[in-house]
Short mmCIF file of C-alpha atoms in Angstrom, two decimals:
data_model
loop_
_atom_site.label_atom_id
_atom_site.label_comp_id
_atom_site.label_asym_id
_atom_site.label_seq_id
_atom_site.Cartn_x
_atom_site.Cartn_y
_atom_site.Cartn_z
CA ALA K 1 0.00 0.00 0.00
CA ALA K 2 1.10 3.50 -0.70
CA ALA K 3 2.25 5.78 2.08
CA ALA K 4 -0.44 7.65 3.98
CA ALA K 5 -1.44 11.12 2.94
CA ALA K 6 -1.10 13.78 5.59
CA ALA K 7 -2.82 16.80 4.10
CA ALA K 8 -5.32 18.69 6.21
CA ALA K 9 -8.80 18.99 4.76
CA PRO K 10 -10.04 22.13 3.10
CA GLU K 11 -13.69 23.18 3.63
CA SER K 12 -17.17 22.58 1.70
CA ARG K 13 -20.78 23.45 0.83
CA CYS K 14 -23.36 21.01 -0.56
CA SER K 15 -26.30 21.57 -2.91
CA LEU K 16 -29.28 19.28 -3.35
CA SER K 17 -30.11 16.70 -6.00
CA THR K 18 -32.41 13.73 -6.46
CA ALA K 19 -32.29 10.03 -5.60
CA THR K 20 -34.20 7.04 -6.89
CA ALA K 21 -36.16 4.46 -4.93
CA VAL K 22 -34.49 1.21 -3.88
CA PRO K 23 -35.14 -1.49 -6.52
CA ASN K 24 -35.10 -5.26 -6.28
CA LEU K 25 -31.65 -6.20 -7.47
CA PRO K 26 -30.78 -9.03 -9.86
CA ASN K 27 -27.77 -11.27 -9.36
CA LEU K 28 -24.36 -9.69 -9.69
CA PRO K 29 -23.23 -9.28 -13.30
CA PRO K 30 -21.14 -12.20 -14.61
CA THR K 31 -18.18 -9.99 -15.44
CA SER K 32 -14.58 -9.88 -14.36
CA SER K 33 -14.32 -6.10 -14.19
CA ILE K 34 -16.02 -3.25 -12.40
CA GLU K 35 -16.92 -1.67 -15.75
CA GLY K 36 -19.61 -4.34 -16.01
CA LEU K 37 -21.56 -2.47 -13.35
CA VAL K 38 -22.28 0.37 -15.75
CA ASP K 39 -24.54 -1.98 -17.69
CA HIS K 40 -26.31 -3.05 -14.50
CA GLN K 41 -27.82 0.19 -13.25
CA PRO K 42 -29.67 -1.34 -10.26
CA TYR K 43 -26.34 -1.63 -8.44
CA LEU K 44 -25.86 2.09 -8.84
CA ALA K 45 -29.45 3.03 -7.99
CA CYS K 46 -28.45 4.55 -4.64
CA SER K 47 -25.48 6.34 -6.26
CA MET K 48 -27.48 8.76 -8.46
CA PRO K 49 -26.16 7.46 -11.80
CA GLY K 50 -26.38 9.57 -14.94
CA ARG K 51 -25.49 12.81 -13.17
CA ARG K 52 -22.11 14.44 -12.76
CA LEU K 53 -22.01 15.27 -9.05
CA LYS K 54 -19.19 16.39 -6.83
CA VAL K 55 -19.18 14.05 -3.84
CA ALA K 56 -17.14 13.99 -0.63
CA VAL K 57 -16.75 10.35 0.42
CA LEU K 58 -15.94 9.32 3.99
CA LEU K 59 -13.37 6.54 3.67
CA SER K 60 -12.35 4.46 6.71
CA GLY K 61 -10.13 1.88 5.05
CA GLY K 62 -12.80 -0.79 5.49
CA VAL K 63 -14.64 -2.73 2.80
CA ASP K 64 -18.01 -0.94 3.02
CA SER K 65 -16.79 2.62 2.51
CA SER K 66 -14.36 1.43 -0.19
CA VAL K 67 -17.14 -0.20 -2.21
CA ALA K 68 -19.26 2.93 -1.74
CA LEU K 69 -16.45 5.02 -3.20
CA ARG K 70 -16.02 2.73 -6.20
CA LEU K 71 -19.77 2.68 -6.90
CA LEU K 72 -19.89 6.47 -6.92
CA HIS K 73 -16.86 6.56 -9.20
CA ALA K 74 -18.47 4.01 -11.55
CA ALA K 75 -21.62 6.17 -11.61
CA GLY K 76 -19.56 8.98 -13.10
CA HIS K 77 -19.23 11.31 -10.12
CA ALA K 78 -16.21 13.43 -9.23
CA CYS K 79 -15.17 12.01 -5.86
CA THR K 80 -12.81 13.21 -3.16
CA ALA K 81 -12.16 10.82 -0.28
CA PHE K 82 -11.75 11.98 3.32
CA TYR K 83 -10.25 9.99 6.17
CA LEU K 84 -11.25 11.17 9.66
CA LYS K 85 -8.49 10.88 12.24
CA ILE K 86 -9.99 10.57 15.72
CA TRP K 87 -7.67 8.04 17.42
CA PHE K 88 -6.32 8.58 20.92
CA GLN K 89 -3.14 6.62 20.41
CA GLU K 90 -1.12 8.97 22.63
CA ASP K 91 -3.37 8.02 25.56
CA PHE K 92 -2.80 4.30 25.09
CA GLU K 93 0.77 4.07 23.86
CA ASN K 94 1.43 1.07 26.12
CA PHE K 95 -1.34 -1.01 24.54
CA TRP K 96 0.08 -1.33 21.03
CA SER K 97 3.46 -1.30 19.34
CA GLU K 98 2.39 0.54 16.18
CA CYS K 99 0.13 3.41 15.20
CA PRO K 100 -3.47 2.10 15.39
CA TRP K 101 -4.80 4.12 12.46
CA ASP K 102 -1.80 3.71 10.16
CA GLU K 103 -3.09 0.46 8.60
CA ASP K 104 -6.56 1.93 7.98
CA LEU K 105 -5.09 4.97 6.28
CA LYS K 106 -2.78 2.88 4.10
CA TYR K 107 -5.72 0.80 2.89
CA ALA K 108 -7.75 3.95 2.22
CA LYS K 109 -4.88 5.42 0.17
CA ALA K 110 -4.47 2.18 -1.81
CA VAL K 111 -8.20 2.09 -2.64
CA CYS K 112 -8.06 5.69 -3.87
CA ASP K 113 -4.92 5.05 -5.92
CA GLN K 114 -6.74 2.36 -7.93
CA VAL K 115 -9.03 4.96 -9.50
CA ASP K 116 -6.96 8.14 -9.03
CA VAL K 117 -9.28 9.62 -6.40
CA PRO K 118 -7.65 12.23 -4.14
CA LEU K 119 -7.56 11.50 -0.40
CA GLU K 120 -7.53 14.10 2.35
CA VAL K 121 -6.97 13.53 6.08
CA VAL K 122 -9.19 15.51 8.46
CA HIS K 123 -8.00 15.77 12.06
CA LEU K 124 -11.04 15.75 14.36
CA THR K 125 -9.51 14.34 17.54
CA ASP K 126 -10.38 17.39 19.64
CA GLU K 127 -13.92 17.55 18.26
CA TYR K 128 -14.41 13.87 18.97
CA TRP K 129 -13.19 14.22 22.51
CA ASN K 130 -15.32 17.29 23.26
CA ASN K 131 -18.53 16.05 21.62
CA VAL K 132 -18.47 12.28 22.06
CA VAL K 133 -15.89 10.92 24.49
CA SER K 134 -16.47 13.49 27.23
CA HIS K 135 -20.21 12.80 26.98
CA ILE K 136 -19.60 9.05 27.28
CA ILE K 137 -17.49 9.57 30.40
CA SER K 138 -20.10 11.86 31.95
CA GLU K 139 -22.92 9.39 31.25
CA TYR K 140 -21.06 6.43 32.72
CA ARG K 141 -20.31 8.42 35.86
CA CYS K 142 -24.06 8.92 36.20
CA GLY K 143 -24.74 5.20 35.79
CA ARG K 144 -26.13 5.43 32.26
CA THR K 145 -25.05 3.52 29.13
CA PRO K 146 -24.56 5.89 26.17
CA ASN K 147 -24.35 4.92 22.50
CA PRO K 148 -21.14 6.34 20.98
CA ASP K 149 -22.05 5.30 17.41
CA VAL K 150 -25.17 7.48 17.31
CA LEU K 151 -23.24 10.38 18.81
CA CYS K 152 -20.37 9.93 16.35
CA ASN K 153 -22.68 10.06 13.33
CA THR K 154 -24.63 13.04 14.61
CA ARG K 155 -21.81 15.14 16.02
CA ILE K 156 -18.69 14.10 14.08
CA LYS K 157 -19.14 12.33 10.72
CA PHE K 158 -22.15 14.41 9.73
CA GLY K 159 -21.57 17.25 12.17
CA ALA K 160 -18.00 18.48 12.67
CA PHE K 161 -16.94 17.05 9.30
CA LEU K 162 -19.71 18.88 7.42
CA ASP K 163 -18.60 22.07 9.16
CA ALA K 164 -14.96 21.40 8.20
CA ILE K 165 -15.77 21.17 4.47
CA GLU K 166 -18.51 23.82 4.46
CA SER K 167 -16.69 26.18 2.09
CA MET K 168 -16.12 23.54 -0.62
CA ASP K 169 -18.54 23.03 -3.48
CA PHE K 170 -19.71 19.44 -2.81
CA ASP K 171 -23.15 18.32 -3.91
CA TYR K 172 -23.28 15.47 -1.39
CA VAL K 173 -21.37 13.73 1.36
CA ALA K 174 -21.37 9.92 1.08
CA SER K 175 -20.41 7.04 3.35
CA GLY K 176 -20.59 3.26 3.51
CA HIS K 177 -23.62 3.12 5.82
CA TYR K 178 -26.34 0.55 5.15
CA ALA K 179 -29.29 2.92 4.80
CA HIS K 180 -31.17 4.70 2.03
CA ILE K 181 -32.12 8.34 1.69
CA VAL K 182 -34.82 9.47 -0.74
CA HIS K 183 -34.36 13.14 -1.58
CA PRO K 184 -37.09 15.36 -3.04
CA SER K 185 -36.91 15.62 -6.83
CA SER K 186 -37.16 19.40 -7.07
CA ASP K 187 -39.44 20.86 -4.39
CA ARG K 188 -37.20 22.21 -1.63
CA LYS K 189 -40.21 22.22 0.69
CA GLU K 190 -40.32 18.43 0.61
CA PHE K 191 -38.35 16.41 3.15
CA SER K 192 -35.48 14.00 2.63
CA ILE K 193 -36.56 10.60 3.97
CA LEU K 194 -34.41 8.03 5.79
CA LYS K 195 -35.42 4.51 4.80
CA LEU K 196 -34.32 1.01 5.74
CA SER K 197 -31.62 -0.59 3.61
CA ASN K 198 -32.07 -3.82 1.65
CA ASP K 199 -30.06 -5.73 4.27
CA MET K 200 -32.10 -5.84 7.47
CA VAL K 201 -29.29 -7.45 9.46
CA LYS K 202 -26.71 -4.80 8.55
CA ASP K 203 -29.19 -1.91 8.37
CA GLN K 204 -27.74 1.12 10.19
CA THR K 205 -30.71 3.47 10.31
CA TYR K 206 -30.71 3.00 14.10
CA PHE K 207 -27.30 4.71 14.25
CA LEU K 208 -28.51 7.46 11.88
CA SER K 209 -31.89 8.05 13.52
CA HIS K 210 -30.83 11.19 15.41
CA LEU K 211 -29.73 13.13 12.33
CA SER K 212 -31.54 16.36 11.53
CA GLN K 213 -33.26 17.20 8.26
CA SER K 214 -30.47 19.64 7.38
CA GLN K 215 -27.94 16.82 7.77
CA LEU K 216 -29.95 14.22 5.83
CA ARG K 217 -30.41 16.57 2.87
CA ARG K 218 -26.65 16.52 2.30
CA LEU K 219 -26.06 12.77 2.53
CA LEU K 220 -25.82 9.88 0.09
CA PHE K 221 -25.57 6.17 0.98
CA PRO K 222 -24.62 4.06 -2.08
CA LEU K 223 -24.91 0.76 -0.17
CA GLY K 224 -28.58 1.22 0.69
CA CYS K 225 -29.53 -0.94 -2.31
CA LEU K 226 -27.18 -3.80 -1.46
CA SER K 227 -26.77 -6.62 1.02
CA LYS K 228 -23.54 -7.28 2.87
CA ASP K 229 -22.93 -10.40 0.77
CA GLU K 230 -23.29 -8.35 -2.40
CA VAL K 231 -20.88 -5.75 -1.07
CA ARG K 232 -18.31 -8.45 -0.30
CA ARG K 233 -18.73 -9.91 -3.78
CA LEU K 234 -18.35 -6.47 -5.33
CA ALA K 235 -15.16 -5.92 -3.33
CA THR K 236 -13.76 -9.11 -4.86
CA LEU K 237 -14.98 -8.12 -8.32
CA MET K 238 -13.30 -4.74 -7.91
CA ASP K 239 -10.14 -6.41 -6.60
CA LEU K 240 -9.98 -3.96 -3.73
CA PRO K 241 -6.76 -4.05 -1.66
CA ASN K 242 -8.87 -4.54 1.48
CA LYS K 243 -11.35 -7.04 0.04
CA ASP K 244 -10.48 -9.65 2.70
CA ARG K 245 -10.47 -7.31 5.71
CA LYS K 246 -12.84 -8.18 8.53
CA ASP K 247 -15.49 -5.74 9.66
CA SER K 248 -14.46 -3.52 12.55
CA GLN K 249 -15.92 -4.28 15.96
CA GLY K 250 -16.34 -2.24 19.12
CA ILE K 251 -16.08 1.49 19.68
CA CYS K 252 -14.38 3.15 16.72
CA PHE K 253 -11.87 5.33 18.58
CA LEU K 254 -10.55 2.57 20.87
CA GLY K 255 -9.21 0.07 18.36
CA LYS K 256 -7.50 -2.74 20.28
CA VAL K 257 -8.06 -1.12 23.68
CA LYS K 258 -10.67 -2.84 25.84
CA PHE K 259 -13.47 -0.57 26.94
CA SER K 260 -12.79 -1.41 30.61
CA GLU K 261 -9.24 -0.11 30.14
CA PHE K 262 -10.56 3.11 28.65
CA VAL K 263 -13.02 3.54 31.52
CA ALA K 264 -10.30 2.88 34.11
CA LYS K 265 -8.01 5.49 32.56
CA HIS K 266 -10.49 8.30 31.97
CA ILE K 267 -13.07 7.72 34.70
CA GLY K 268 -10.84 6.03 37.24
CA GLU K 269 -11.63 3.42 39.85
CA MET K 270 -13.49 3.80 43.14
CA GLU K 271 -13.77 0.80 45.41
CA GLY K 272 -17.30 -0.20 46.33
CA ILE K 273 -19.13 -3.23 47.67
CA LEU K 274 -21.15 -6.07 46.16
CA LEU K 275 -24.30 -6.94 48.08
CA GLU K 276 -26.67 -9.85 47.56
CA ALA K 277 -30.01 -8.28 46.69
CA GLU K 278 -32.18 -10.77 48.60
CA THR K 279 -30.16 -10.95 51.84
CA GLY K 280 -27.92 -7.91 52.07
CA ASP K 281 -24.90 -10.19 52.52
CA PHE K 282 -21.55 -8.51 51.80
CA LEU K 283 -20.06 -10.63 49.02
CA GLY K 284 -17.00 -8.69 47.94
CA LYS K 285 -15.70 -5.47 46.44
CA HIS K 286 -15.75 -3.90 42.97
CA ARG K 287 -13.79 -1.23 41.09
CA GLY K 288 -16.66 1.23 40.55
CA PHE K 289 -20.33 0.94 39.61
CA TRP K 290 -19.63 2.33 36.12
CA PHE K 291 -17.90 -0.92 35.15
CA TYR K 292 -21.20 -2.82 35.49
CA THR K 293 -24.48 -2.90 33.59
CA ILE K 294 -27.82 -4.40 34.60
CA GLY K 295 -27.92 -8.06 33.62
CA GLN K 296 -24.13 -8.35 33.45
CA ARG K 297 -22.78 -11.78 34.30
CA GLN K 298 -19.12 -11.60 33.35
CA GLY K 299 -16.45 -10.06 35.54
CA LEU K 300 -18.13 -10.45 38.95
CA ARG K 301 -15.68 -13.16 40.06
CA LEU K 302 -18.02 -14.63 42.65
CA PRO K 303 -18.15 -18.39 43.37
CA GLY K 304 -21.30 -20.49 43.40
CA GLY K 305 -22.83 -18.66 40.46
CA PRO K 306 -23.90 -17.67 37.97
CA TRP K 307 -24.38 -14.23 39.50
CA TYR K 308 -26.03 -11.26 37.77
CA VAL K 309 -26.01 -7.51 38.34
CA VAL K 310 -29.63 -6.64 39.14
CA ALA K 311 -29.37 -3.05 40.40
CA LYS K 312 -26.92 -0.25 41.16
CA ASP K 313 -26.92 2.43 43.84
CA VAL K 314 -25.04 5.18 42.02
CA GLN K 315 -24.96 7.61 44.94
CA ASN K 316 -23.37 5.10 47.31
CA ASN K 317 -21.32 3.15 44.72
CA VAL K 318 -22.98 -0.17 45.55
CA VAL K 319 -23.69 -2.98 43.09
CA PHE K 320 -26.49 -5.43 43.93
CA VAL K 321 -26.20 -8.96 42.58
CA SER K 322 -28.38 -12.06 42.59
CA ARG K 323 -28.38 -15.65 41.44
CA ASN K 324 -32.10 -15.30 40.67
CA TYR K 325 -32.26 -13.06 37.64
CA PHE K 326 -35.81 -13.84 36.59
CA SER K 327 -37.79 -10.87 37.82
CA LEU K 328 -39.92 -8.44 35.85
CA ASP K 329 -36.97 -6.06 35.87
CA LYS K 330 -35.40 -8.28 33.22
CA ARG K 331 -38.30 -7.81 30.81
CA ARG K 332 -40.08 -4.49 30.45
CA ARG K 333 -42.23 -2.86 27.83
CA MET K 334 -42.65 0.72 29.02
CA PHE K 335 -40.03 3.44 29.04
CA ARG K 336 -39.61 7.19 28.83
CA VAL K 337 -37.51 8.97 26.21
CA GLY K 338 -36.14 12.50 26.00
CA SER K 339 -33.90 14.52 23.65
CA LEU K 340 -36.39 13.66 20.90
CA LYS K 341 -35.40 14.50 17.34
CA TRP K 342 -37.77 13.99 14.41
CA VAL K 343 -36.56 13.69 10.81
CA THR K 344 -39.11 16.24 9.61
CA GLY K 345 -38.54 18.51 12.59
CA SER K 346 -42.05 17.85 13.97
CA PRO K 347 -43.52 14.96 15.99
CA PRO K 348 -45.75 12.48 14.13
CA GLU K 349 -49.49 13.16 14.10
CA ASN K 350 -50.62 9.57 14.68
CA SER K 351 -48.61 7.91 17.43
CA ASP K 352 -50.15 4.45 17.61
CA GLN K 353 -48.97 2.76 14.40
CA PHE K 354 -45.22 2.72 14.80
CA ARG K 355 -42.37 0.31 15.19
CA CYS K 356 -39.41 0.78 17.47
CA LYS K 357 -35.80 -0.37 17.66
CA VAL K 358 -34.06 -0.24 21.04
CA ARG K 359 -30.74 -1.52 19.67
CA HIS K 360 -28.95 -2.12 16.38
CA GLY K 361 -30.17 -5.23 14.57
CA PRO K 362 -33.09 -6.55 12.53
CA GLY K 363 -35.55 -6.70 15.44
CA PHE K 364 -38.52 -4.32 15.73
CA TYR K 365 -41.30 -3.89 18.27
CA HIS K 366 -44.72 -2.49 17.49
CA CYS K 367 -45.27 0.40 19.86
CA THR K 368 -47.38 3.38 20.83
CA LEU K 369 -46.04 6.84 21.60
CA THR K 370 -47.53 9.33 24.01
CA ILE K 371 -45.80 12.67 23.54
CA GLY K 372 -45.96 15.46 26.08
CA LEU K 373 -44.01 18.32 27.62
CA SER K 374 -42.07 17.84 30.83
CA GLU K 375 -42.99 20.66 33.21
CA GLU K 376 -39.65 20.37 34.97
CA VAL K 377 -37.31 20.88 32.01
CA GLN K 378 -39.75 22.25 29.39
CA GLU K 379 -38.61 19.65 26.89
CA GLU K 380 -40.61 17.30 24.72
CA GLU K 381 -40.60 13.77 26.06
CA ALA K 382 -42.52 10.62 25.22
CA VAL K 383 -43.76 7.51 26.95
CA VAL K 384 -43.26 4.41 24.80
CA CYS K 385 -45.25 1.23 25.27
CA LEU K 386 -43.96 -1.81 23.38
CA ALA K 387 -46.29 -4.57 22.24
CA GLU K 388 -43.86 -7.08 23.79
CA ASP K 389 -41.49 -7.10 26.74
CA ASP K 390 -37.79 -6.41 26.19
CA GLN K 391 -35.01 -7.47 28.53
CA GLY K 392 -32.34 -4.97 27.50
CA LEU K 393 -33.77 -1.48 28.01
CA ALA K 394 -30.94 0.69 29.34
CA ALA K 395 -30.97 4.36 30.28
CA GLY K 396 -28.72 6.34 27.95
CA GLN K 397 -29.34 4.17 24.89
CA PHE K 398 -31.39 5.39 21.93
CA ALA K 399 -34.84 4.27 20.82
CA ALA K 400 -35.45 4.74 17.08
CA PHE K 401 -38.99 5.00 15.71
CA TYR K 402 -40.27 3.83 12.33
CA HIS K 403 -43.42 4.10 10.24
CA GLU K 404 -43.39 1.11 7.90
CA ASN K 405 -39.88 1.20 6.35
CA THR K 406 -39.19 4.86 7.12
CA CYS K 407 -37.24 6.06 10.16
CA ILE K 408 -39.05 9.06 11.61
CA GLY K 409 -36.76 9.94 14.52
CA SER K 410 -35.34 8.84 17.86
CA GLY K 411 -34.83 9.75 21.49
CA VAL K 412 -32.67 8.85 24.47
CA ILE K 413 -34.07 6.30 26.94
CA LEU K 414 -34.36 8.03 30.32
CA GLU K 415 -35.80 5.16 32.33
CA SER K 416 -37.82 1.97 32.00
CA TRP K 417 -40.23 0.52 34.47
CA ASP K 418 -43.15 -1.80 35.09
CA ASP K 419 -45.42 -2.55 38.02
CA GLN K 420 -42.54 -4.27 39.81
CA ALA K 421 -38.76 -4.02 39.90
CA PHE K 422 -36.15 -6.45 41.15
CA PRO K 423 -36.70 -6.66 44.93
CA ILE K 424 -33.85 -5.31 47.03
CA CYS K 425 -34.37 -6.21 50.68
CA ARG K 426 -34.40 -3.53 53.36
CA ARG K 427 -31.21 -4.84 54.95
CA ALA K 428 -29.32 -4.46 51.65
CA LEU K 429 -30.62 -0.92 51.17
CA ASP K 430 -29.63 0.05 54.72
CA ILE K 431 -26.12 -1.37 54.31
CA ALA K 432 -25.72 0.50 51.02
CA LYS K 433 -26.33 3.78 52.86
CA MET K 434 -23.74 3.10 55.58
CA ALA K 435 -21.17 5.87 55.73
CA ASP K 436 -18.38 3.60 57.03
CA LYS K 437 -18.55 0.31 55.15
CA SER K 438 -15.29 -0.89 56.67
CA LYS K 439 -17.41 -2.04 59.62
CA LEU K 440 -18.76 -4.81 57.41
CA GLY K 441 -15.57 -6.78 57.96
CA GLN K 442 -14.80 -9.65 55.63
CA PRO K 443 -17.14 -10.83 52.85
CA VAL K 444 -19.34 -13.78 53.76
CA LYS K 445 -18.36 -17.24 52.57
CA ILE K 446 -20.53 -17.98 49.55
CA MET K 447 -22.03 -21.45 49.56
CA ASN K 448 -22.68 -23.39 46.38
CA ARG K 449 -26.24 -23.03 45.24
CA ASP K 450 -28.60 -25.80 46.34
CA ILE K 451 -31.57 -25.79 44.01
CA ASP K 452 -33.48 -28.19 46.27
CA SER K 453 -33.32 -26.00 49.35
CA LYS K 454 -34.79 -22.63 50.10
CA SER K 455 -32.70 -19.61 49.29
CA SER K 456 -30.57 -18.03 51.97
CA ALA K 457 -32.98 -15.12 51.96
CA GLU K 458 -35.82 -17.41 53.06
CA ALA K 459 -33.66 -19.25 55.59
CA ARG K 460 -33.04 -16.03 57.54
CA ASP K 461 -35.73 -14.23 59.44
CA LYS K 462 -37.69 -12.40 56.82
CA PRO K 463 -36.39 -8.90 56.15
CA ALA K 464 -38.58 -5.87 56.11
CA PRO K 465 -40.78 -5.55 53.03
CA CYS K 466 -38.68 -5.38 49.90
CA ALA K 467 -37.98 -2.04 48.33
CA ALA K 468 -36.62 -1.51 44.86
CA VAL K 469 -33.78 0.60 43.62
CA HIS K 470 -35.73 1.22 40.42
CA ALA K 471 -39.11 1.62 42.11
CA LYS K 472 -41.28 4.56 41.26
CA LYS K 473 -40.06 7.63 43.08
CA LYS K 474 -40.39 11.37 42.99
CA ARG K 475 -38.52 12.78 40.03
CA VAL K 476 -37.12 16.28 40.23
CA GLY K 477 -35.00 18.62 38.16
CA ALA K 478 -33.73 17.28 34.86
CA THR K 479 -34.59 13.69 35.70
CA GLY K 480 -38.12 13.90 34.38
CA PHE K 481 -41.75 14.28 35.45
CA ALA K 482 -42.60 15.09 39.04
CA PRO K 483 -45.64 13.08 40.17
CA ALA K 484 -47.06 16.17 41.83
CA SER K 485 -47.02 18.04 38.54
CA GLY K 486 -49.91 18.10 36.11
CA PHE K 487 -47.96 16.06 33.60
CA GLY K 488 -47.00 13.52 36.25
CA ILE K 489 -50.63 12.98 37.23
CA TRP K 490 -51.62 12.78 33.57
CA TRP K 491 -48.92 10.21 32.90
CA ARG K 492 -49.85 8.08 35.94
CA ASN K 493 -53.47 7.85 34.79
CA LEU K 494 -52.43 7.15 31.22
CA ARG K 495 -50.08 4.39 32.31
CA HIS K 496 -52.84 2.49 34.06
CA LYS K 497 -55.02 2.76 30.96
CA ILE K 498 -52.25 1.49 28.70
CA LEU K 499 -51.49 -1.48 30.94
CA LYS K 500 -55.11 -2.60 30.70
CA LEU K 501 -54.69 -2.95 26.93
CA PHE K 502 -52.10 -5.73 27.25
#
């Protein structure tokens, strides 16, 4: 591969054009060269063939973005590739022996050299830190689980990067995302629409669901018409230098660094205690509640398991665990979302015929939306009721909403709940609030689980009635609706009505 380019990126402005609908594609053309694609227009349907556009292409060095670049080039567009440098290699110099982004950049340069496409390097490390990484750290400190991919798309790839090239005369900005955008043909008053790709497994509209209309109007996704298998076959047909590279996994700016290592470095460690939820028994110590998520099984290092994280006391840095992870807290269907952003800029009129994704993947839930205004923070929020229970609802993650095959917007999950939560006994809650936990002494000796005997919680004298860390409680400030407020009373009555429907 050729040596990496090191030029800083100039700046850009985009104008609007049209896109076609996603067709049903035939088999790949039986040809040994990429020129054969020109005679098979369906493969270029998401690349606006037949027009001479000036396109800025985000190129990562991976297969997807490389195929996207070649498709746009085959469609006759004037392309300039841009590689975004956001690595934090100076923070993790002890974790690798070579520059983590050097290989990606070499592959990107080699792909561009095949078709004489210029490549620019845009340095956005500071922007990424200020807009994504610092937010991730803040959210984890608060006990929430953010989604860096959604933030990266919204704030960096199609945020800071668009700002960086604002002064240049690009018609569109393209990437290798699996999604499809239908732009208005001529009427500027019409909206650009974000639609599902042809590959439901690889579809990435969930990660793009928080983009604004002004961002969507400037984007182009050539892979929206293709499946992952077709993209791989095209990479071979094109004889791309990176045709055999595996897809990247994990958080994009970490590379080979484990997320726990990143958390330890930038958030730090704070020793806390592990308590059994049913008994309050002191089982051991942990490095900080932010290393654990609800439902987590790995990394607890407790004998006699399996053990699961069932609740966290963020204020007191206590993690509650149990060997009985079967409660309603594992499966919930109702949750509240904030930071709502709609593709058209306005909430949908009918809110009872939608589908929802609570994570990346092919799975959808039918859902209803009840949209209102929080009196505490004067921000639009919504209560979502899924048609089925879900066992992975996590505060800080995004929920994306769809009408048929169109993504209409998304919001951040603030909390999920049901009529019950995992029961934390009174003794455990009292111990969690102890100012001096050194008085607890040594952890109890954990006995192997005996499925034929009663649990240790039942063997002891019964604790006071169980409370719940996630039980309904008064919400104040930016945390949401206060039950004493008009909206809180409205929501409480609505919730009971909704529950009767299922």
